mmCIF file of C-alpha atoms and ligand atoms in Angstrom:
data_model
loop_
_atom_site.group_PDB
_atom_site.id
_atom_site.type_symbol
_atom_site.label_atom_id
_atom_site.label_comp_id
_atom_site.label_asym_id
_atom_site.label_seq_id
_atom_site.Cartn_x
_atom_site.Cartn_y
_atom_site.Cartn_z
ATOM 1 C CA MET A 27 0.745 -32.716 25.578
ATOM 2 C CA MET A 28 -0.691 -30.331 23.084
ATOM 3 C CA ASN A 29 -3.728 -28.407 24.186
ATOM 4 C CA THR A 30 -6.346 -28.722 21.602
ATOM 5 C CA THR A 31 -9.334 -27.201 23.471
ATOM 6 C CA THR A 32 -10.390 -23.648 23.141
ATOM 7 C CA PRO A 33 -10.064 -21.791 26.466
ATOM 8 C CA ASN A 34 -13.109 -20.103 27.988
ATOM 9 C CA LEU A 35 -11.794 -16.559 27.961
ATOM 10 C CA PRO A 36 -12.681 -14.620 31.025
ATOM 11 C CA GLN A 37 -15.581 -12.187 30.660
ATOM 12 C CA ALA A 38 -14.548 -10.086 33.631
ATOM 13 C CA VAL A 39 -13.195 -6.576 32.891
ATOM 14 C CA PRO A 40 -9.454 -6.735 33.673
ATOM 15 C CA SER A 41 -8.202 -3.888 35.650
ATOM 16 C CA ALA A 42 -5.335 -3.188 33.248
ATOM 17 C CA ALA A 43 -7.782 -2.427 30.506
ATOM 18 C CA SER A 44 -10.238 -0.340 32.401
ATOM 19 C CA ASP A 45 -8.395 2.956 32.112
ATOM 20 C CA GLU A 46 -8.364 2.866 28.296
ATOM 21 C CA ASP A 47 -10.593 5.274 26.430
ATOM 22 C CA ASP A 48 -11.598 3.860 23.045
ATOM 23 C CA SER A 49 -11.702 7.320 21.341
ATOM 24 C CA LYS A 50 -8.665 9.060 22.961
ATOM 25 C CA THR A 51 -6.106 10.829 20.902
ATOM 26 C CA TRP A 52 -2.596 9.168 20.945
ATOM 27 C CA SER A 53 0.586 11.233 20.860
ATOM 28 C CA VAL A 54 3.588 9.607 19.283
ATOM 29 C CA GLN A 55 5.296 9.826 22.644
ATOM 30 C CA ALA A 56 2.501 7.972 24.341
ATOM 31 C CA VAL A 57 2.739 5.099 21.688
ATOM 32 C CA GLN A 58 6.551 5.129 22.081
ATOM 33 C CA GLY A 59 5.953 4.701 25.844
ATOM 34 C CA LEU A 60 3.900 1.534 25.110
ATOM 35 C CA LEU A 61 6.669 0.188 22.804
ATOM 36 C CA ASP A 62 9.260 0.786 25.487
ATOM 37 C CA MET A 63 7.386 -1.096 28.254
ATOM 38 C CA PRO A 64 8.951 -4.256 29.677
ATOM 39 C CA LEU A 65 7.722 -6.948 27.235
ATOM 40 C CA LEU A 66 5.709 -8.990 29.657
ATOM 41 C CA ASP A 67 3.985 -5.875 31.054
ATOM 42 C CA LEU A 68 3.153 -4.765 27.492
ATOM 43 C CA LEU A 69 1.775 -8.228 26.668
ATOM 44 C CA HIS A 70 -0.351 -8.368 29.833
ATOM 45 C CA LYS A 71 -1.811 -4.892 29.022
ATOM 46 C CA ALA A 72 -2.555 -5.785 25.465
ATOM 47 C CA GLN A 73 -4.044 -9.176 26.294
ATOM 48 C CA SER A 74 -6.210 -7.594 29.038
ATOM 49 C CA ILE A 75 -7.622 -5.117 26.522
ATOM 50 C CA HIS A 76 -8.035 -7.717 23.941
ATOM 51 C CA ARG A 77 -10.123 -9.957 26.276
ATOM 52 C CA LEU A 78 -12.276 -7.112 27.282
ATOM 53 C CA HIS A 79 -13.186 -6.235 23.704
ATOM 54 C CA TRP A 80 -12.927 -9.608 22.044
ATOM 55 C CA PRO A 81 -14.328 -12.124 24.645
ATOM 56 C CA GLN A 82 -14.869 -14.782 22.079
ATOM 57 C CA GLY A 83 -11.155 -14.810 21.217
ATOM 58 C CA ASP A 84 -11.763 -15.933 17.633
ATOM 59 C CA ILE A 85 -9.353 -15.429 14.664
ATOM 60 C CA GLU A 86 -10.688 -14.033 11.473
ATOM 61 C CA LEU A 87 -9.391 -15.776 8.304
ATOM 62 C CA ALA A 88 -9.139 -13.417 5.249
ATOM 63 C CA THR A 89 -8.065 -14.701 1.876
ATOM 64 C CA LEU A 90 -6.336 -12.425 -0.479
ATOM 65 C CA LEU A 91 -6.463 -12.760 -4.282
ATOM 66 C CA SER A 92 -4.371 -10.690 -6.783
ATOM 67 C CA VAL A 93 -7.130 -9.984 -9.451
ATOM 68 C CA LYS A 94 -4.693 -7.829 -11.482
ATOM 69 C CA THR A 95 -0.981 -8.353 -10.976
ATOM 70 C CA GLY A 96 2.063 -6.253 -11.758
ATOM 71 C CA GLY A 97 2.705 -3.340 -14.086
ATOM 72 C CA CYS A 98 1.886 -0.720 -11.396
ATOM 73 C CA ALA A 99 2.966 2.870 -12.002
ATOM 74 C CA GLU A 100 3.727 3.571 -8.260
ATOM 75 C CA ASN A 101 7.232 2.967 -6.770
ATOM 76 C CA CYS A 102 6.541 1.595 -3.347
ATOM 77 C CA GLY A 103 10.030 0.374 -2.363
ATOM 78 C CA TYR A 104 8.761 -2.966 -0.870
ATOM 79 C CA CYS A 105 6.618 -3.942 -3.846
ATOM 80 C CA PRO A 106 7.539 -6.438 -6.559
ATOM 81 C CA GLN A 107 4.578 -5.285 -8.723
ATOM 82 C CA SER A 108 5.944 -1.887 -9.369
ATOM 83 C CA LEU A 109 7.002 -1.137 -12.971
ATOM 84 C CA ALA A 110 9.993 0.627 -11.474
ATOM 85 C CA PHE A 111 11.768 -2.475 -10.281
ATOM 86 C CA ASP A 112 13.055 -5.515 -12.145
ATOM 87 C CA THR A 113 11.567 -8.311 -9.959
ATOM 88 C CA GLY A 114 10.405 -10.817 -12.572
ATOM 89 C CA VAL A 115 6.752 -10.166 -11.887
ATOM 90 C CA LYS A 116 4.913 -10.050 -15.191
ATOM 91 C CA ALA A 117 2.056 -7.492 -15.694
ATOM 92 C CA GLY A 118 -1.225 -9.255 -16.170
ATOM 93 C CA LYS A 119 -4.769 -8.193 -17.114
ATOM 94 C CA LEU A 120 -7.694 -7.942 -14.731
ATOM 95 C CA MET A 121 -9.004 -11.520 -14.162
ATOM 96 C CA ASP A 122 -12.316 -12.667 -15.479
ATOM 97 C CA LYS A 123 -15.246 -12.629 -13.139
ATOM 98 C CA ALA A 124 -15.668 -16.426 -13.466
ATOM 99 C CA GLN A 125 -12.043 -16.925 -12.258
ATOM 100 C CA VAL A 126 -12.447 -14.659 -9.327
ATOM 101 C CA LEU A 127 -15.604 -16.430 -8.360
ATOM 102 C CA ASP A 128 -13.890 -19.865 -8.406
ATOM 103 C CA ALA A 129 -11.211 -18.561 -6.138
ATOM 104 C CA ALA A 130 -13.777 -16.942 -3.845
ATOM 105 C CA ARG A 131 -15.790 -20.189 -3.541
ATOM 106 C CA SER A 132 -12.537 -22.221 -2.812
ATOM 107 C CA ALA A 133 -11.682 -19.723 -0.052
ATOM 108 C CA ARG A 134 -15.081 -19.818 1.464
ATOM 109 C CA ASP A 135 -15.051 -23.676 1.394
ATOM 110 C CA ALA A 136 -11.694 -23.616 3.119
ATOM 111 C CA GLY A 137 -13.124 -21.472 5.966
ATOM 112 C CA ALA A 138 -12.319 -17.855 4.912
ATOM 113 C CA THR A 139 -14.913 -15.326 5.885
ATOM 114 C CA ARG A 140 -13.578 -12.432 4.113
ATOM 115 C CA PHE A 141 -12.305 -12.233 0.477
ATOM 116 C CA CYS A 142 -9.900 -9.484 -0.406
ATOM 117 C CA MET A 143 -9.327 -8.578 -4.013
ATOM 118 C CA GLY A 144 -6.092 -6.631 -4.863
ATOM 119 C CA ALA A 145 -5.295 -4.974 -8.120
ATOM 120 C CA ALA A 146 -1.911 -3.310 -8.893
ATOM 121 C CA TRP A 147 -3.228 0.063 -10.045
ATOM 122 C CA ARG A 148 -2.203 3.569 -9.145
ATOM 123 C CA ALA A 149 -5.922 4.308 -9.339
ATOM 124 C CA PRO A 150 -8.682 2.371 -11.124
ATOM 125 C CA ASN A 151 -9.940 3.835 -14.433
ATOM 126 C CA ALA A 152 -13.759 4.036 -15.111
ATOM 127 C CA ARG A 153 -13.949 0.818 -17.104
ATOM 128 C CA ASP A 154 -11.932 -1.269 -14.684
ATOM 129 C CA LEU A 155 -13.904 0.051 -11.739
ATOM 130 C CA GLU A 156 -17.170 -0.979 -13.470
ATOM 131 C CA LYS A 157 -15.734 -4.498 -13.966
ATOM 132 C CA MET A 158 -14.743 -4.525 -10.245
ATOM 133 C CA THR A 159 -18.157 -3.446 -9.009
ATOM 134 C CA ASP A 160 -19.669 -6.409 -11.028
ATOM 135 C CA ILE A 161 -17.193 -8.805 -9.498
ATOM 136 C CA ILE A 162 -17.615 -7.480 -5.972
ATOM 137 C CA ALA A 163 -21.472 -7.845 -6.165
ATOM 138 C CA ALA A 164 -21.073 -11.506 -7.300
ATOM 139 C CA VAL A 165 -18.539 -12.350 -4.533
ATOM 140 C CA LYS A 166 -20.740 -10.852 -1.944
ATOM 141 C CA ASP A 167 -23.669 -13.097 -3.248
ATOM 142 C CA LEU A 168 -21.503 -16.044 -2.170
ATOM 143 C CA GLY A 169 -21.961 -15.007 1.385
ATOM 144 C CA LEU A 170 -18.467 -13.615 1.800
ATOM 145 C CA GLN A 171 -17.446 -10.287 3.208
ATOM 146 C CA THR A 172 -15.805 -8.380 0.479
ATOM 147 C CA CYS A 173 -12.651 -6.232 0.603
ATOM 148 C CA ALA A 174 -10.821 -4.531 -2.274
ATOM 149 C CA THR A 175 -7.584 -2.701 -2.665
ATOM 150 C CA LEU A 176 -7.450 -0.950 -5.953
ATOM 151 C CA GLY A 177 -5.260 2.114 -5.381
ATOM 152 C CA MET A 178 -6.222 5.728 -4.913
ATOM 153 C CA LEU A 179 -10.026 6.496 -5.203
ATOM 154 C CA GLN A 180 -12.002 9.620 -5.876
ATOM 155 C CA ALA A 181 -15.165 10.357 -3.767
ATOM 156 C CA GLY A 182 -17.537 9.234 -6.549
ATOM 157 C CA GLN A 183 -15.592 6.002 -7.065
ATOM 158 C CA ALA A 184 -15.833 5.070 -3.353
ATOM 159 C CA ARG A 185 -19.649 5.631 -3.628
ATOM 160 C CA GLN A 186 -19.747 3.266 -6.669
ATOM 161 C CA LEU A 187 -17.986 0.537 -4.642
ATOM 162 C CA LYS A 188 -20.260 1.031 -1.713
ATOM 163 C CA ASP A 189 -23.364 0.698 -4.038
ATOM 164 C CA ALA A 190 -21.874 -2.566 -5.308
ATOM 165 C CA GLY A 191 -21.891 -3.962 -1.750
ATOM 166 C CA LEU A 192 -18.166 -3.515 -0.847
ATOM 167 C CA ASP A 193 -17.763 -4.015 2.880
ATOM 168 C CA TYR A 194 -14.056 -2.990 3.276
ATOM 169 C CA TYR A 195 -11.472 -0.989 1.355
ATOM 170 C CA ASN A 196 -7.847 -1.564 2.007
ATOM 171 C CA HIS A 197 -5.429 1.346 1.720
ATOM 172 C CA ASN A 198 -2.358 1.169 3.894
ATOM 173 C CA LEU A 199 -0.480 4.155 5.261
ATOM 174 C CA ASP A 200 2.620 1.966 5.173
ATOM 175 C CA THR A 201 4.809 3.936 7.635
ATOM 176 C CA ALA A 202 5.123 7.217 9.545
ATOM 177 C CA PRO A 203 4.503 10.455 7.725
ATOM 178 C CA ASP A 204 8.201 11.426 8.367
ATOM 179 C CA TYR A 205 9.505 8.200 6.804
ATOM 180 C CA TYR A 206 7.085 7.961 3.957
ATOM 181 C CA ASP A 207 9.452 9.555 1.294
ATOM 182 C CA GLN A 208 12.044 6.816 2.028
ATOM 183 C CA VAL A 209 9.523 4.240 0.813
ATOM 184 C CA VAL A 210 7.492 5.842 -1.917
ATOM 185 C CA THR A 211 7.813 9.060 -3.912
ATOM 186 C CA THR A 212 5.180 8.807 -6.571
ATOM 187 C CA ARG A 213 2.345 9.835 -4.188
ATOM 188 C CA SER A 214 2.019 11.697 -0.914
ATOM 189 C CA TYR A 215 0.917 10.690 2.515
ATOM 190 C CA GLN A 216 -1.881 13.222 2.044
ATOM 191 C CA ASP A 217 -3.009 11.255 -1.101
ATOM 192 C CA ARG A 218 -3.428 8.132 1.134
ATOM 193 C CA LEU A 219 -5.399 10.168 3.823
ATOM 194 C CA ASP A 220 -7.592 11.573 1.134
ATOM 195 C CA THR A 221 -8.580 8.154 -0.299
ATOM 196 C CA LEU A 222 -9.177 6.939 3.237
ATOM 197 C CA SER A 223 -11.489 9.861 3.978
ATOM 198 C CA HIS A 224 -13.444 9.237 0.678
ATOM 199 C CA VAL A 225 -13.858 5.493 1.659
ATOM 200 C CA ARG A 226 -15.144 6.485 5.105
ATOM 201 C CA ALA A 227 -17.408 9.058 3.699
ATOM 202 C CA ALA A 228 -18.936 6.537 1.358
ATOM 203 C CA GLY A 229 -19.781 4.276 4.316
ATOM 204 C CA ILE A 230 -17.282 1.564 3.553
ATOM 205 C CA LYS A 231 -15.311 0.114 6.456
ATOM 206 C CA VAL A 232 -11.673 0.897 6.406
ATOM 207 C CA CYS A 233 -8.773 -1.642 6.411
ATOM 208 C CA CYS A 234 -5.525 0.236 6.920
ATOM 209 C CA GLY A 235 -2.089 -0.680 8.353
ATOM 210 C CA GLY A 236 1.540 -0.602 7.648
ATOM 211 C CA ILE A 237 4.808 -2.468 7.188
ATOM 212 C CA ILE A 238 7.529 -3.005 9.826
ATOM 213 C CA GLY A 239 11.138 -3.640 8.906
ATOM 214 C CA MET A 240 11.688 -1.105 6.175
ATOM 215 C CA GLY A 241 14.618 0.541 7.976
ATOM 216 C CA GLU A 242 12.377 2.757 10.031
ATOM 217 C CA ALA A 243 13.403 3.868 13.581
ATOM 218 C CA PRO A 244 11.317 2.920 16.555
ATOM 219 C CA MET A 245 9.837 6.413 16.665
ATOM 220 C CA HIS A 246 8.508 5.914 13.158
ATOM 221 C CA ARG A 247 6.709 2.791 14.262
ATOM 222 C CA ALA A 248 5.148 4.738 17.076
ATOM 223 C CA ALA A 249 4.174 7.496 14.641
ATOM 224 C CA LEU A 250 2.521 5.005 12.316
ATOM 225 C CA ILE A 251 0.487 3.489 15.147
ATOM 226 C CA ALA A 252 -0.511 6.930 16.425
ATOM 227 C CA GLN A 253 -1.539 8.015 12.980
ATOM 228 C CA LEU A 254 -3.750 4.911 12.496
ATOM 229 C CA ALA A 255 -5.217 5.196 16.105
ATOM 230 C CA ASN A 256 -6.013 8.882 15.511
ATOM 231 C CA LEU A 257 -8.024 8.388 12.350
ATOM 232 C CA SER A 258 -11.572 9.212 13.350
ATOM 233 C CA PRO A 259 -12.783 6.586 13.698
ATOM 234 C CA TYR A 260 -9.828 4.257 13.569
ATOM 235 C CA PRO A 261 -9.930 1.459 11.030
ATOM 236 C CA GLU A 262 -12.003 -1.591 11.580
ATOM 237 C CA SER A 263 -9.095 -3.733 10.286
ATOM 238 C CA VAL A 264 -5.457 -3.009 10.868
ATOM 239 C CA PRO A 265 -3.123 -5.302 8.897
ATOM 240 C CA ILE A 266 0.442 -5.211 10.290
ATOM 241 C CA ASN A 267 2.902 -6.515 7.760
ATOM 242 C CA HIS A 268 6.533 -7.731 8.380
ATOM 243 C CA LEU A 269 8.555 -6.682 5.278
ATOM 244 C CA VAL A 270 9.101 -9.490 2.748
ATOM 245 C CA ARG A 271 12.427 -8.597 1.196
ATOM 246 C CA VAL A 272 11.794 -9.362 -2.537
ATOM 247 C CA PRO A 273 14.984 -9.330 -4.557
ATOM 248 C CA GLY A 274 14.997 -6.461 -7.108
ATOM 249 C CA THR A 275 13.072 -4.112 -4.817
ATOM 250 C CA PRO A 276 14.939 -1.244 -3.222
ATOM 251 C CA LEU A 277 14.107 -2.502 0.284
ATOM 252 C CA ALA A 278 15.495 -5.989 -0.431
ATOM 253 C CA ALA A 279 18.591 -5.289 1.529
ATOM 254 C CA SER A 280 16.785 -3.865 4.678
ATOM 255 C CA ALA A 281 18.312 -5.145 7.980
ATOM 256 C CA ASP A 282 16.609 -7.785 10.048
ATOM 257 C CA ILE A 283 14.474 -6.585 12.856
ATOM 258 C CA ASP A 284 14.155 -8.111 16.297
ATOM 259 C CA PRO A 285 11.002 -10.206 16.056
ATOM 260 C CA LEU A 286 10.073 -9.098 19.543
ATOM 261 C CA ASP A 287 9.867 -5.520 18.278
ATOM 262 C CA PHE A 288 7.260 -6.761 15.729
ATOM 263 C CA VAL A 289 5.336 -8.287 18.607
ATOM 264 C CA ARG A 290 5.474 -4.884 20.374
ATOM 265 C CA VAL A 291 3.950 -3.177 17.410
ATOM 266 C CA ILE A 292 1.110 -5.633 17.427
ATOM 267 C CA ALA A 293 0.523 -5.032 21.068
ATOM 268 C CA ALA A 294 0.572 -1.260 20.565
ATOM 269 C CA ALA A 295 -2.012 -1.566 17.763
ATOM 270 C CA ARG A 296 -4.287 -3.679 20.062
ATOM 271 C CA ILE A 297 -3.973 -1.210 22.944
ATOM 272 C CA THR A 298 -4.576 1.862 20.866
ATOM 273 C CA MET A 299 -7.271 0.405 18.625
ATOM 274 C CA PRO A 300 -9.077 -1.933 20.866
ATOM 275 C CA ARG A 301 -12.030 -2.797 18.683
ATOM 276 C CA ALA A 302 -10.086 -3.266 15.479
ATOM 277 C CA ARG A 303 -9.273 -6.652 13.911
ATOM 278 C CA VAL A 304 -5.414 -6.603 14.105
ATOM 279 C CA ARG A 305 -4.246 -8.698 11.260
ATOM 280 C CA LEU A 306 -0.962 -10.574 10.864
ATOM 281 C CA SER A 307 -0.312 -10.030 7.212
ATOM 282 C CA ALA A 308 2.690 -10.332 4.968
ATOM 283 C CA GLY A 309 5.856 -11.840 6.334
ATOM 284 C CA ARG A 310 4.325 -14.490 8.618
ATOM 285 C CA GLU A 311 6.522 -17.157 7.035
ATOM 286 C CA GLN A 312 9.621 -15.306 8.405
ATOM 287 C CA LEU A 313 8.138 -14.819 11.847
ATOM 288 C CA GLY A 314 7.879 -18.581 12.712
ATOM 289 C CA GLU A 315 5.220 -20.113 14.779
ATOM 290 C CA ALA A 316 6.400 -19.151 18.252
ATOM 291 C CA VAL A 317 6.626 -15.411 17.339
ATOM 292 C CA GLN A 318 3.103 -15.711 15.730
ATOM 293 C CA ALA A 319 1.925 -17.257 19.015
ATOM 294 C CA LEU A 320 3.261 -14.133 20.817
ATOM 295 C CA CYS A 321 1.553 -11.898 18.256
ATOM 296 C CA PHE A 322 -1.799 -13.629 19.154
ATOM 297 C CA LEU A 323 -1.075 -13.080 22.826
ATOM 298 C CA ALA A 324 -0.338 -9.391 21.961
ATOM 299 C CA GLY A 325 -3.875 -9.136 20.500
ATOM 300 C CA ALA A 326 -3.640 -10.148 16.833
ATOM 301 C CA ASN A 327 -6.976 -11.666 15.867
ATOM 302 C CA SER A 328 -6.976 -11.965 12.138
ATOM 303 C CA ILE A 329 -4.601 -13.606 9.572
ATOM 304 C CA PHE A 330 -4.241 -13.761 5.903
ATOM 305 C CA TYR A 331 -5.096 -17.293 5.075
ATOM 306 C CA GLY A 332 -4.119 -19.202 1.868
ATOM 307 C CA ASP A 333 -0.884 -20.266 0.291
ATOM 308 C CA LYS A 334 -0.141 -16.924 -1.500
ATOM 309 C CA LEU A 335 -0.589 -13.271 -0.829
ATOM 310 C CA LEU A 336 -0.643 -10.816 -3.713
ATOM 311 C CA VAL A 337 2.615 -12.215 -5.134
ATOM 312 C CA THR A 338 4.611 -13.325 -2.058
ATOM 313 C CA GLY A 339 4.342 -16.645 -0.167
ATOM 314 C CA ASN A 340 2.189 -17.328 2.860
ATOM 315 C CA PRO A 341 2.287 -20.261 5.238
ATOM 316 C CA ASP A 342 0.345 -23.252 3.985
ATOM 317 C CA ALA A 343 -3.388 -23.145 4.944
ATOM 318 C CA ASP A 344 -3.268 -26.572 6.638
ATOM 319 C CA ARG A 345 -0.237 -25.490 8.687
ATOM 320 C CA ASP A 346 -2.180 -22.476 9.785
ATOM 321 C CA MET A 347 -5.093 -24.570 10.939
ATOM 322 C CA GLN A 348 -2.776 -26.808 12.788
ATOM 323 C CA LEU A 349 -1.142 -23.871 14.462
ATOM 324 C CA LEU A 350 -4.526 -22.515 15.548
ATOM 325 C CA ARG A 351 -5.520 -25.891 16.901
ATOM 326 C CA ARG A 352 -2.256 -26.237 18.830
ATOM 327 C CA LEU A 353 -2.780 -22.794 20.322
ATOM 328 C CA GLY A 354 -6.381 -23.624 21.125
ATOM 329 C CA LEU A 355 -7.657 -20.720 18.877
ATOM 330 C CA LYS A 356 -10.836 -21.038 16.952
ATOM 331 C CA PRO A 357 -11.220 -19.515 13.489
ATOM 332 C CA LEU A 358 -14.102 -17.081 13.219
ATOM 333 C CA HIS A 359 -15.964 -19.279 10.645
ATOM 334 C CA THR A 360 -16.423 -22.132 13.125
ATOM 335 C CA GLN A 361 -18.101 -19.781 15.540
ATOM 336 C CA MET A 362 -20.159 -18.147 12.788
ATOM 337 C CA ARG A 363 -21.414 -21.612 11.681
ATOM 338 C CA ALA A 364 -22.240 -22.675 15.202
ATOM 339 C CA HIS A 365 -24.188 -19.556 15.616
ATOM 340 C CA GLU A 366 -26.065 -20.108 12.276
ATOM 341 C CA LYS A 367 -26.893 -23.656 13.307
ATOM 342 C CA ALA A 368 -28.261 -22.426 16.632
ATOM 343 C CA ALA A 369 -30.331 -19.801 14.743
ATOM 344 C CA ASP A 370 -31.716 -22.567 12.397
ATOM 345 C CA ALA A 371 -32.602 -24.919 15.178
HETATM 346 S S1 LIG B 411 2.090 -1.453 -3.226
HETATM 347 FE FE1 LIG B 411 0.306 -1.222 -4.630
HETATM 348 S S2 LIG B 411 0.520 0.894 -5.343
HETATM 349 FE FE2 LIG B 411 2.479 0.295 -4.572
HETATM 350 S S3 LIG B 411 3.605 -0.445 -6.289
HETATM 351 FE FE3 LIG B 411 2.639 -2.245 -5.283
HETATM 352 S S4 LIG B 411 0.763 -2.442 -6.436
HETATM 353 FE FE4 LIG B 411 1.435 -0.451 -6.835
#
C-alpha cells in the first residue's frame, strides 16, 4: 500500500552528521572521496546531515518562467537559446508585465513559493533592467519570493535589483573551472564569479549550481561541488541539472551517465552545503521517479515545478504532486500556509 502520510522526521542529531563543519573548506579530493563512497554509506551520511539541518523535511516548489526567450549572444553548449546554434528556438521580446504577473499568479495558486524569471541575455542593458525591476517589484507584491536570471551583472545593476526587492539571483557555474572551456567560450569562469560576488555584495541571496552529464569526468563533478561549497558563504540555493540533450546544440550527442552518479552529486552537494536548498532542476523527466526518490533521500529539497522550464520540458505539475504524496513528502507551501493559519488564529 502507498504511504500517503508525512513522516515525523527525527529531531535528534545523527552521529554521522555531527562531525560536519558548515563553514569548512572543501578540497576537490575530499569531495571526490564523498562521490567514491559506497552508495548506501553516502546516502546515509547525506540523509543524516539533511535531517539535522532540515528537520521539517519539506520540498520547495519553484516555478520558472522564460520572460525573454532565445537570441542570446553567449554560446553555452547545452543551451537551445543561443544564437550560435540552430535549434528552432525563436528569439522573442521581453514579456509584458501583465503577462508575467498572470503567470506568477497561476504559479502561486498552484502552490509555488518562489517565482524565477529567466531572460536569455549575455547581460541586461539599462532599459531592460529598468523594466525587470518594475516586474520584480510587482511579482513580489503577490507574496512570492522572487528570483531572476538575466546574465552577467555589474555591481550597480545588482544593487538596482536589490532595491526592487529581488530575493535571489541565479547565475550557475555550470561545471568545473578546468572543464568550462569545453562548454562555453564567450565568457570566462571569472566572469561568472565576478557576477556572483556583485550579487552577494548587494545583499541578494545566491542561487548557483551546475549541470551533470556534459561529458565531464568524475573529478570535474567533484571540482564543481568544491567550487560551490567554497563560495563564502555558499549559495542559499544550489540547482543541480541533468543535461537535457537538445538537438542542434553541441552537447546533444553527450553520452548517457549512470543515474546513480547523478544521485551521488546530489548527496555531495547536501553534505558540503548543508543549509542550502538543493534543487532538482532540468532533466528530471529523464531521471524517472525512482531516481528522483533517491535524490530526495540524498538531500534534494527543492524542485522546479510546472510543465516547462525555460524552453525544455518538465514533469507535469500534477504528476509531481502525486510523486511527493506517494513519497510522503510535503511541499513547503502547505507548511507555510499551516503556519500562517496558526499565526492568524
Ligand atoms: S545559458 Fe543563458 S547565457 Fe548561455 S546561451 Fe543560454 S540563455 Fe544565453
